[in-house]
Amino acid sequence: MRPSTCVNLLRRSIRPSSAAIRPFGKFLPSQVRNCVSYESAERQRQAPPASSNQSATGKGLPPDHRTIATAQQLLTTSHYSPGSPLFLPHGTRIYNKLVEFLRSQYVVHGFQEVLSPNIYKRSLWQTSGHWENYKEDMFEVTGRGASGVKDEDMVEGQEEEEYGLKPMNCPGHCLMFKATGGGRSLRDLPVRYADFSPLHRNENSGSLSGLTRVRRFHQDDGHIFCRPAQIAQEISSTLQFIETAYKVFHLPTPELVLSTRPENYIGDLEEWDRAEAALKQSLDASGQPWTLNEGDGAFYGPKIDIMIEDSDGKKHQTATIQLDFQLPRRFRLEYLAPAPASEQKGIISEDPVELSESGYVTPVLIHRAVMGSLERFMALLIEHYNGKWPFWLSPRQAIVIPVAMTDEIVEYAQAAQDTISGVIRRDTIAGVRDNGHPQPMGRRTFHVDIDTSTNSLSKKIRAAKTNKYNHIIVVGERNVKAKTVNVDTAAAPNYIKVANDPGTQMPKSIEMTPEELYNHFVGLEDRYA
């Protein structure tokens, strides 16, 4: 089959994703677990066992992310740091893809990424209220300047204090909003921050479990500082963001739960009623089914939690949307607006008398996460895909296998590997890659390995299939002369095997040039296939 014909066949057989999501090719450089409790104990309820999904590592058993992660060399653990997974290269590839995906979408949703410290003084956590309410679940940091002993010669405000390793990003983001808020008006809102900084929570050792319950984790942590009148709009936008993202991963339909005012709530009752009404309005407008969990909201505001089942039927919190009226007040955050009394209540005033006066108003803080803990989200994906990753997310996207280990075939296979992976190859006179030039930053690259072992061709192909490579690329003497490669369709996913005409007999391999295969990979990634 001619290479150009094969490429057209591949293009026709790709089904574009229906999700309105920003592709990687459009990326432009520019986050939250529950800020009080990671996941309440009552949420750890057990549902009936999952159906008879056959695990990639055990027949008749539901997939277990811990077993699959070990078999695919994604991560490891160590008793030297309990609850803190060590991501190996292949696991890091998946993590980085998740972050890239989110960053691509942040451009659409108006988030600006920030970086924040890992440790803060006790006085910050006292301001936020976490030292009083969350200290037992925080790691304290000791060392130079963190002994907590006050020196009489020190200037006020510079005395030594205990430090806390941050369990969440919201206090730091409040500092950022305040530091850049001089003269901020209502027209400058909303302000949306995103942060992937590692977080630490001192979970009980007995509750640690794989990637679903850890002590060190990363979160697609986001905080929206908005006007009270903007709450409904921001909630609806975030729900749309979550729904669209989950369609890309083909995850089971999530459960949306609205948790309302608890008995120990703080703040104004009227304010709570308005906030809960805004959340209900946004949930109804989303068209998604949701349930009410009365009295289970955070003490500072109502929240929406998104729950996903794992392979055992156990429900885990992933995404979350939480309203917070108290933290902005604790940090004395403000913006300037006309008719401040009405503005604070979320009312757009049209009274000329009110509008003639301006004053400072406290913004509302929305804590939000789309994936939540990336470690936990990865665990759910590992079990959902059962170790068979879609191409765009796969840690092993392709492997090049030379038919024979002659110098000519191996050199061509290595050059094809570079082309297919997206490396711009500049050869020296001797045919050796010249690494003296930087790779363009906007160049799309893929994970393409090469097997130059002395094993037989059949053994190499069998090993590649066992390792779940999405594409097995075979190079022989004829390919060297024709400047092509052969893609083994026996190991290829369904989007290659299935043509428009169900009666079409697909060949055992498809021949194309390395450049055509690279462009095909770009198309697959654009479609999140």
Coordinates of C-alpha atoms in Angstrom, one line a residue:
M1 CA 0.0 0.0 0.0
R2 CA 1.4 3.4 -0.9
P3 CA 2.4 5.6 2.0
S4 CA 0.1 8.5 1.0
T5 CA -2.9 6.1 0.8
C6 CA -2.1 4.8 4.3
V7 CA -2.0 8.2 5.7
N8 CA -5.4 9.1 4.3
L9 CA -6.8 5.8 5.7
L10 CA -5.4 6.7 9.1
R11 CA -6.9 10.2 8.9
R12 CA -10.3 9.0 7.9
S13 CA -10.4 6.4 10.7
I14 CA -9.7 9.0 13.4
R15 CA -12.8 10.0 15.2
P16 CA -12.4 13.6 16.5
S17 CA -13.3 14.2 20.2
S18 CA -16.7 15.9 20.7
A19 CA -15.4 17.8 23.7
A20 CA -14.8 21.5 23.2
I21 CA -11.3 21.5 24.6
R22 CA -8.2 23.4 23.8
P23 CA -5.6 21.2 22.0
F24 CA -2.0 21.0 22.9
G25 CA -1.0 22.7 19.7
K26 CA -2.7 25.9 20.9
F27 CA -0.9 26.0 24.3
L28 CA 0.2 29.4 25.5
P29 CA 2.2 29.7 28.8
S30 CA 0.3 31.6 31.4
Q31 CA -5.6 23.3 41.5
V32 CA -8.0 22.6 45.1
R33 CA -8.6 19.9 47.6
N34 CA -10.9 20.9 50.4
C35 CA -9.0 23.7 52.2
V36 CA -10.1 22.3 55.5
S37 CA -10.5 18.6 55.1
Y38 CA -9.0 16.4 52.3
E39 CA -11.9 14.0 52.2
S40 CA -14.2 13.5 55.1
A41 CA -14.4 10.0 56.6
E42 CA -18.1 9.6 55.7
R43 CA -17.1 10.1 52.0
Q44 CA -15.0 6.9 52.2
R45 CA -18.1 4.8 52.0
Q46 CA -17.9 1.5 50.1
A47 CA -20.1 0.8 47.1
P48 CA -20.8 -2.6 45.6
P49 CA -17.8 -4.1 43.9
A50 CA -17.1 -3.1 40.3
S51 CA -18.2 -5.4 37.5
S52 CA -15.9 -8.1 36.3
N53 CA -13.3 -5.9 34.7
Q54 CA -10.3 -8.0 34.1
S55 CA -7.1 -6.5 35.5
A56 CA -4.1 -6.1 33.4
T57 CA -2.2 -7.9 36.1
G58 CA -4.7 -10.4 37.4
K59 CA -7.5 -12.4 35.8
G60 CA -11.0 -11.8 37.1
L61 CA -9.9 -9.1 39.5
P62 CA -10.8 -5.4 39.2
P63 CA -7.8 -3.3 38.2
D64 CA -5.6 -2.1 41.1
H65 CA -3.6 1.0 40.3
R66 CA -0.8 0.0 42.7
T67 CA -0.2 -3.3 40.9
I68 CA -0.4 -1.8 37.4
A69 CA 1.8 1.2 38.4
T70 CA 4.5 -1.3 39.6
A71 CA 4.2 -3.5 36.5
Q72 CA 4.5 -0.5 34.2
Q73 CA 7.3 1.1 36.2
L74 CA 5.3 4.3 36.8
L75 CA 6.3 4.9 40.4
T76 CA 7.7 3.4 43.6
T77 CA 7.5 4.1 47.3
S78 CA 10.0 4.1 50.1
H79 CA 9.8 3.7 53.9
Y80 CA 12.1 6.7 54.1
S81 CA 9.2 8.9 53.1
P82 CA 5.8 7.2 53.8
G83 CA 2.9 8.5 51.8
S84 CA 5.2 10.3 49.3
P85 CA 5.3 8.4 45.9
L86 CA 8.5 8.6 43.9
F87 CA 7.5 9.0 40.3
L88 CA 9.8 7.2 37.8
P89 CA 10.3 8.5 34.3
H90 CA 7.3 6.8 32.8
G91 CA 5.0 7.9 35.6
T92 CA 6.4 11.4 35.4
R93 CA 5.4 11.5 31.7
I94 CA 1.8 10.9 32.6
Y95 CA 1.9 13.5 35.4
N96 CA 3.4 16.1 33.0
K97 CA 0.8 15.4 30.4
L98 CA -2.0 16.1 32.9
V99 CA -0.3 19.4 33.9
E100 CA 0.1 20.3 30.2
F101 CA -3.5 19.5 29.5
L102 CA -4.6 21.8 32.4
R103 CA -2.3 24.6 31.3
S104 CA -3.7 24.5 27.8
Q105 CA -7.2 25.0 29.2
Y106 CA -6.2 27.7 31.7
V107 CA -5.7 30.0 28.7
V108 CA -9.3 29.6 27.8
H109 CA -10.6 30.0 31.3
G110 CA -8.5 33.0 32.3
F111 CA -6.3 31.5 34.9
Q112 CA -2.8 32.8 35.6
E113 CA -0.3 30.4 37.0
V114 CA 1.7 31.4 40.1
L115 CA 4.5 29.9 42.2
S116 CA 4.3 30.1 46.0
P117 CA 6.5 29.0 49.0
N118 CA 6.4 25.6 50.6
I119 CA 6.7 26.9 54.1
Y120 CA 5.2 29.8 56.0
K121 CA 5.5 31.2 59.5
R122 CA 3.0 30.2 62.2
S123 CA 1.6 33.8 62.2
L124 CA 0.3 33.3 58.6
W125 CA -1.5 30.1 59.6
Q126 CA -2.9 31.9 62.6
T127 CA -4.3 34.6 60.4
S128 CA -5.9 32.1 58.1
G129 CA -7.3 30.0 61.0
H130 CA -5.4 26.8 60.0
W131 CA -3.1 26.8 63.0
E132 CA -6.1 26.6 65.3
N133 CA -8.2 24.2 63.2
Y134 CA -5.7 22.2 61.1
K135 CA -2.4 22.1 63.0
E136 CA -2.6 18.4 63.9
D137 CA -2.6 17.6 60.1
M138 CA 0.3 19.9 59.3
F139 CA 4.0 19.2 59.3
E140 CA 6.0 21.7 61.4
V141 CA 9.4 22.8 60.2
T142 CA 12.4 23.3 62.4
G143 CA 15.8 24.7 61.7
R144 CA 17.6 28.0 61.6
G145 CA 15.2 30.9 62.2
A146 CA 12.3 28.4 63.0
S147 CA 12.9 27.6 66.6
G148 CA 10.0 29.6 68.0
V149 CA 12.3 31.3 70.5
K150 CA 12.0 35.1 70.7
D151 CA 15.3 37.1 70.9
E152 CA 14.9 40.3 72.9
D153 CA 17.2 42.1 70.4
M154 CA 14.9 41.3 67.4
V155 CA 12.7 44.0 65.9
E156 CA 9.0 43.5 66.3
G157 CA 7.7 41.2 63.4
Q158 CA 11.1 39.6 62.9
E159 CA 11.2 37.3 65.8
E160 CA 11.7 33.6 65.2
E161 CA 8.5 31.5 64.8
E162 CA 7.6 28.0 64.1
Y163 CA 7.1 27.3 60.4
G164 CA 4.4 25.1 58.9
L165 CA 4.8 23.1 55.6
K166 CA 1.8 24.2 53.6
P167 CA -1.2 21.8 53.3
M168 CA -3.0 24.2 50.9
N169 CA -2.3 27.2 48.7
C170 CA -5.1 29.6 49.6
P171 CA -3.3 31.7 52.3
G172 CA -0.4 32.3 49.9
H173 CA -2.8 33.3 47.1
C174 CA -4.4 35.8 49.5
L175 CA -1.0 37.3 50.1
M176 CA -0.5 37.7 46.3
F177 CA -4.0 39.3 45.8
K178 CA -3.3 41.7 48.6
A179 CA 0.2 42.6 47.4
T180 CA -1.0 43.5 43.9
G181 CA -4.3 45.0 44.9
G182 CA -3.4 48.7 45.3
G183 CA -6.1 50.7 43.6
R184 CA -7.9 47.6 42.4
S185 CA -11.5 48.3 41.3
L186 CA -14.4 46.0 40.4
R187 CA -13.4 46.1 36.8
D188 CA -10.2 44.2 37.7
L189 CA -12.2 41.2 39.0
P190 CA -12.3 38.3 38.8
V191 CA -8.7 37.5 39.5
R192 CA -7.9 33.8 38.9
Y193 CA -4.7 32.1 40.2
A194 CA -3.6 28.6 39.5
D195 CA -0.8 26.7 41.3
F196 CA 0.8 23.2 41.0
S197 CA 3.0 23.5 44.1
P198 CA 3.5 20.3 46.1
L199 CA 1.3 20.2 49.3
H200 CA 1.9 18.1 52.4
R201 CA -0.7 16.8 54.9
N202 CA 0.2 14.7 57.9
E203 CA -2.3 11.9 57.2
N204 CA -2.4 9.0 59.7
S205 CA 0.0 6.2 58.6
G206 CA -2.9 3.7 58.7
S207 CA -4.9 5.6 56.2
L208 CA -2.2 5.8 53.5
S209 CA -3.1 3.9 50.4
G210 CA -1.3 3.9 47.1
L211 CA -2.0 7.2 45.2
T212 CA -5.5 7.8 46.6
R213 CA -4.3 8.7 50.1
V214 CA -0.9 10.3 50.4
R215 CA 1.1 12.8 52.5
R216 CA 2.8 14.7 49.6
F217 CA 0.7 15.5 46.6
H218 CA 0.1 18.0 43.8
Q219 CA -3.1 19.6 43.1
D220 CA -4.5 21.7 40.2
D221 CA -5.2 24.3 42.8
G222 CA -7.1 27.4 41.7
H223 CA -8.5 30.4 43.5
I224 CA -10.9 32.9 42.1
F225 CA -11.3 36.3 43.7
C226 CA -14.5 37.7 42.4
R227 CA -17.4 40.1 43.1
P228 CA -20.4 38.7 45.0
A229 CA -22.4 39.3 41.8
Q230 CA -20.0 37.1 39.8
I231 CA -20.4 34.0 41.9
A232 CA -23.0 32.2 39.7
Q233 CA -21.1 33.0 36.5
E234 CA -17.8 31.7 37.9
I235 CA -19.4 28.5 39.4
S236 CA -21.1 27.8 36.0
S237 CA -17.9 28.3 34.1
T238 CA -16.0 26.0 36.5
L239 CA -18.7 23.3 36.2
Q240 CA -18.4 23.5 32.4
F241 CA -14.6 23.2 32.7
I242 CA -14.9 20.1 34.8
E243 CA -17.5 18.4 32.6
T244 CA -15.5 19.1 29.4
A245 CA -12.3 17.8 30.9
Y246 CA -13.8 14.6 32.2
K247 CA -15.2 13.8 28.8
V248 CA -11.7 13.9 27.4
F249 CA -10.7 11.2 29.8
H250 CA -13.9 9.2 29.1
L251 CA -14.4 8.8 32.9
P252 CA -17.6 7.4 34.4
T253 CA -20.3 10.0 35.0
P254 CA -19.3 11.8 38.2
E255 CA -21.6 12.4 41.1
L256 CA -22.2 16.1 42.0
V257 CA -22.9 16.8 45.6
L258 CA -23.9 20.1 47.1
S259 CA -23.1 20.5 50.8
T260 CA -24.9 23.3 52.6
R261 CA -24.5 25.3 55.8
P262 CA -23.3 23.2 58.8
E263 CA -24.2 23.9 62.5
N264 CA -20.9 25.4 63.2
Y265 CA -21.0 27.9 60.3
I266 CA -19.5 31.4 60.7
G267 CA -20.7 34.5 58.9
D268 CA -24.0 36.1 58.0
L269 CA -27.1 33.9 57.5
E270 CA -28.3 36.0 54.6
E271 CA -24.9 35.7 52.9
W272 CA -25.1 31.9 53.2
D273 CA -28.6 31.8 51.7
R274 CA -27.5 33.8 48.7
A275 CA -24.4 31.6 48.2
E276 CA -26.4 28.4 48.4
A277 CA -28.9 29.8 46.0
A278 CA -26.2 30.7 43.5
L279 CA -24.7 27.2 43.7
K280 CA -28.1 25.6 43.2
Q281 CA -28.8 27.9 40.2
S282 CA -25.5 26.9 38.6
L283 CA -26.0 23.2 39.2
D284 CA -29.5 23.3 37.7
A285 CA -28.2 25.3 34.7
S286 CA -25.5 22.7 34.1
G287 CA -28.0 20.1 33.2
Q288 CA -26.2 17.5 35.3
P289 CA -27.9 15.5 38.0
W290 CA -26.8 16.4 41.5
T291 CA -27.7 15.5 45.1
L292 CA -28.0 17.6 48.3
N293 CA -26.0 16.9 51.4
E294 CA -27.5 19.2 54.0
G295 CA -25.3 20.5 56.8
D296 CA -22.0 19.1 55.4
G297 CA -20.5 22.3 54.0
A298 CA -17.3 23.8 55.3
F299 CA -17.7 26.2 58.2
Y300 CA -16.7 29.1 55.9
G301 CA -19.0 28.4 53.0
P302 CA -21.0 25.9 50.9
K303 CA -19.3 23.6 48.4
I304 CA -19.8 21.3 45.4
D305 CA -17.8 18.1 45.5
I306 CA -17.4 15.8 42.5
M307 CA -17.1 12.1 43.3
I308 CA -15.7 9.4 41.0
E309 CA -15.8 5.6 41.7
D310 CA -12.7 3.5 41.4
S311 CA -12.6 -0.1 40.1
D312 CA -13.8 -1.4 43.5
G313 CA -16.8 0.9 43.6
K314 CA -15.3 3.1 46.3
K315 CA -16.0 6.8 45.8
H316 CA -13.3 9.5 45.8
Q317 CA -13.5 13.2 45.7
T318 CA -11.7 14.7 42.7
A319 CA -13.0 18.1 41.7
T320 CA -14.3 20.6 44.1
I321 CA -15.8 24.1 44.1
Q322 CA -16.0 25.9 47.5
L323 CA -17.2 29.4 48.4
D324 CA -15.3 31.2 51.1
F325 CA -16.4 34.5 52.7
Q326 CA -14.1 34.4 55.7
L327 CA -10.6 34.1 54.3
P328 CA -10.8 37.4 52.4
R329 CA -12.0 39.1 55.6
R330 CA -9.2 37.5 57.7
F331 CA -6.6 38.9 55.2
R332 CA -8.5 42.2 54.8
L333 CA -8.7 41.9 51.0
E334 CA -10.7 44.6 49.2
Y335 CA -11.5 46.3 46.0
L336 CA -13.0 49.7 45.3
A337 CA -16.6 49.9 44.0
P338 CA -19.5 52.3 43.8
A339 CA -22.5 51.6 46.0
P340 CA -20.4 49.4 48.3
A341 CA -23.3 48.3 50.5
S342 CA -25.3 46.8 47.6
E343 CA -22.1 45.6 45.9
Q344 CA -21.2 43.5 49.0
K345 CA -24.6 41.8 48.8
G346 CA -24.2 41.0 45.2
I347 CA -26.8 43.6 44.1
I348 CA -26.1 45.7 41.0
S349 CA -27.4 49.1 42.1
E350 CA -29.0 51.6 39.7
D351 CA -29.7 54.2 42.4
P352 CA -27.9 57.4 41.4
V353 CA -27.5 58.4 45.1
E354 CA -25.9 55.0 46.0
L355 CA -23.7 55.1 42.9
S356 CA -22.4 58.6 43.8
E357 CA -20.5 57.1 46.7
S358 CA -17.6 54.6 46.4
G359 CA -16.1 52.4 49.1
Y360 CA -14.1 49.2 49.7
V361 CA -15.7 45.8 49.3
T362 CA -14.5 42.4 50.4
P363 CA -14.2 39.9 47.4
V364 CA -15.5 36.4 47.6
L365 CA -13.0 33.6 47.3
I366 CA -13.8 30.5 45.3
H367 CA -11.6 27.5 45.9
R368 CA -11.7 25.2 42.9
A369 CA -10.0 22.1 41.5
V370 CA -10.7 20.2 38.3
M371 CA -8.7 17.1 38.9
G372 CA -8.1 17.6 42.6
S373 CA -5.1 15.6 43.8
L374 CA -3.2 14.7 40.6
E375 CA -1.9 11.6 42.3
R376 CA -5.4 10.5 43.2
F377 CA -6.6 11.4 39.7
M378 CA -3.8 9.3 38.2
A379 CA -4.9 6.3 40.3
L380 CA -8.4 6.5 39.0
L381 CA -7.1 6.8 35.4
I382 CA -4.7 3.8 35.8
E383 CA -7.7 1.7 36.9
H384 CA -10.1 3.2 34.4
Y385 CA -7.7 2.4 31.4
N386 CA -6.5 -0.8 33.0
G387 CA -3.0 0.1 32.0
K388 CA -4.0 0.6 28.3
W389 CA -3.3 4.3 27.8
P390 CA -4.7 6.4 25.0
F391 CA -1.9 7.6 22.8
W392 CA -1.9 11.3 23.9
L393 CA -1.5 10.3 27.6
S394 CA 0.6 7.1 27.1
P395 CA 4.1 6.9 28.7
R396 CA 5.1 4.5 25.9
Q397 CA 3.7 6.0 22.7
A398 CA 5.9 4.1 20.1
I399 CA 9.0 2.0 19.7
V400 CA 11.2 1.5 16.7
I401 CA 12.5 -2.0 16.1
P402 CA 15.3 -2.7 13.5
V403 CA 14.8 -6.0 11.7
A404 CA 18.6 -6.6 11.7
M405 CA 21.4 -5.0 13.6
T406 CA 23.4 -3.9 10.6
D407 CA 25.0 -0.4 10.8
E408 CA 22.9 0.8 7.9
I409 CA 19.5 -0.3 9.3
V410 CA 20.4 0.8 12.9
E411 CA 21.5 4.3 11.7
Y412 CA 18.3 4.7 9.7
A413 CA 16.2 3.4 12.6
Q414 CA 17.8 6.0 14.9
A415 CA 17.2 8.8 12.4
A416 CA 13.6 7.7 12.0
Q417 CA 13.2 7.6 15.8
D418 CA 14.3 11.3 16.0
T419 CA 11.9 12.3 13.2
I420 CA 8.9 10.5 14.6
S421 CA 9.6 11.8 18.1
G422 CA 9.8 15.4 16.8
V423 CA 13.6 15.9 17.3
I424 CA 15.0 18.2 14.7
R425 CA 18.1 16.3 13.7
R426 CA 21.1 18.1 12.3
D427 CA 23.7 15.5 11.3
T428 CA 27.4 16.0 11.1
I429 CA 29.4 14.8 8.1
A430 CA 29.8 11.4 9.8
G431 CA 26.0 11.0 10.2
V432 CA 26.2 11.6 13.9
R433 CA 23.5 13.8 15.5
D434 CA 24.7 17.4 16.1
N435 CA 23.4 18.4 19.5
G436 CA 24.9 21.9 19.3
H437 CA 21.6 23.6 18.4
P438 CA 18.6 24.1 20.7
Q439 CA 15.3 22.4 20.0
P440 CA 12.6 25.0 19.2
M441 CA 10.3 25.4 22.2
G442 CA 7.1 25.2 20.2
R443 CA 8.0 21.9 18.6
R444 CA 5.7 19.0 19.5
T445 CA 7.6 15.9 20.7
F446 CA 6.6 12.3 21.5
H447 CA 7.9 9.4 23.5
V448 CA 9.5 7.1 21.0
D449 CA 11.9 4.4 22.1
I450 CA 14.2 2.1 20.1
D451 CA 15.1 -1.6 20.7
T452 CA 18.7 -2.2 19.6
S453 CA 19.1 -5.4 21.6
T454 CA 20.3 -8.6 19.9
N455 CA 17.0 -10.4 20.5
S456 CA 15.1 -11.8 17.5
L457 CA 12.5 -9.7 15.8
S458 CA 9.6 -11.8 17.2
K459 CA 10.9 -11.4 20.7
K460 CA 11.3 -7.6 20.3
I461 CA 7.7 -7.3 19.0
R462 CA 6.4 -9.5 21.8
A463 CA 8.2 -7.4 24.4
A464 CA 6.8 -4.2 22.9
K465 CA 3.2 -5.6 23.1
T466 CA 3.7 -6.7 26.7
N467 CA 4.9 -3.2 27.6
K468 CA 1.7 -1.7 26.0
Y469 CA 3.4 0.4 23.4
N470 CA 0.7 2.2 21.3
H471 CA 2.7 1.8 18.1
I472 CA 5.3 -0.7 17.0
I473 CA 7.4 0.6 14.2
V474 CA 9.5 -1.9 12.2
V475 CA 12.4 -0.9 10.0
G476 CA 14.1 -3.2 7.5
E477 CA 16.5 -3.0 4.6
R478 CA 13.6 -2.1 2.1
N479 CA 12.6 0.7 4.4
V480 CA 16.1 2.2 4.3
K481 CA 16.0 2.3 0.5
A482 CA 12.4 3.7 0.4
K483 CA 12.9 6.1 3.3
T484 CA 9.8 4.7 5.0
V485 CA 8.8 2.7 8.2
N486 CA 6.3 0.0 8.8
V487 CA 3.7 0.5 11.6
D488 CA 2.6 -2.9 13.0
T489 CA -1.2 -2.7 13.0
A490 CA -1.6 -5.9 15.1
A491 CA -0.6 -3.9 18.2
A492 CA -2.2 -0.6 17.0
P493 CA -5.3 0.8 18.8
N494 CA -8.7 0.6 17.2
Y495 CA -8.5 4.0 15.5
I496 CA -5.9 2.5 13.2
K497 CA -7.5 -0.9 12.8
V498 CA -11.0 0.3 11.9
A499 CA -11.4 1.9 8.5
N500 CA -14.5 3.7 7.2
D501 CA -15.5 0.5 5.3
P502 CA -16.0 -2.3 7.9
G503 CA -15.3 -4.8 5.1
T504 CA -11.9 -3.4 4.3
Q505 CA -9.1 -5.9 5.1
M506 CA -6.4 -4.0 6.9
P507 CA -2.8 -5.1 6.1
K508 CA -0.6 -6.5 8.9
S509 CA 1.5 -3.3 8.6
I510 CA 1.1 0.1 7.2
E511 CA 4.0 1.8 5.4
M512 CA 4.6 5.5 5.5
T513 CA 7.4 8.0 5.8
P514 CA 8.7 9.0 9.3
E515 CA 7.4 12.6 8.6
E516 CA 3.9 11.3 7.8
L517 CA 3.8 9.3 11.0
Y518 CA 5.0 12.3 13.0
N519 CA 2.1 14.4 11.5
H520 CA -0.3 11.6 12.3
F521 CA 0.9 11.6 16.0
V522 CA 0.3 15.4 16.1
G523 CA -3.3 14.8 14.8
L524 CA -3.9 12.1 17.5
E525 CA -2.7 14.4 20.3
D526 CA -4.8 17.3 19.0
R527 CA -7.9 15.0 19.2
Y528 CA -6.8 13.5 22.6
A529 CA -7.0 10.1 21.0

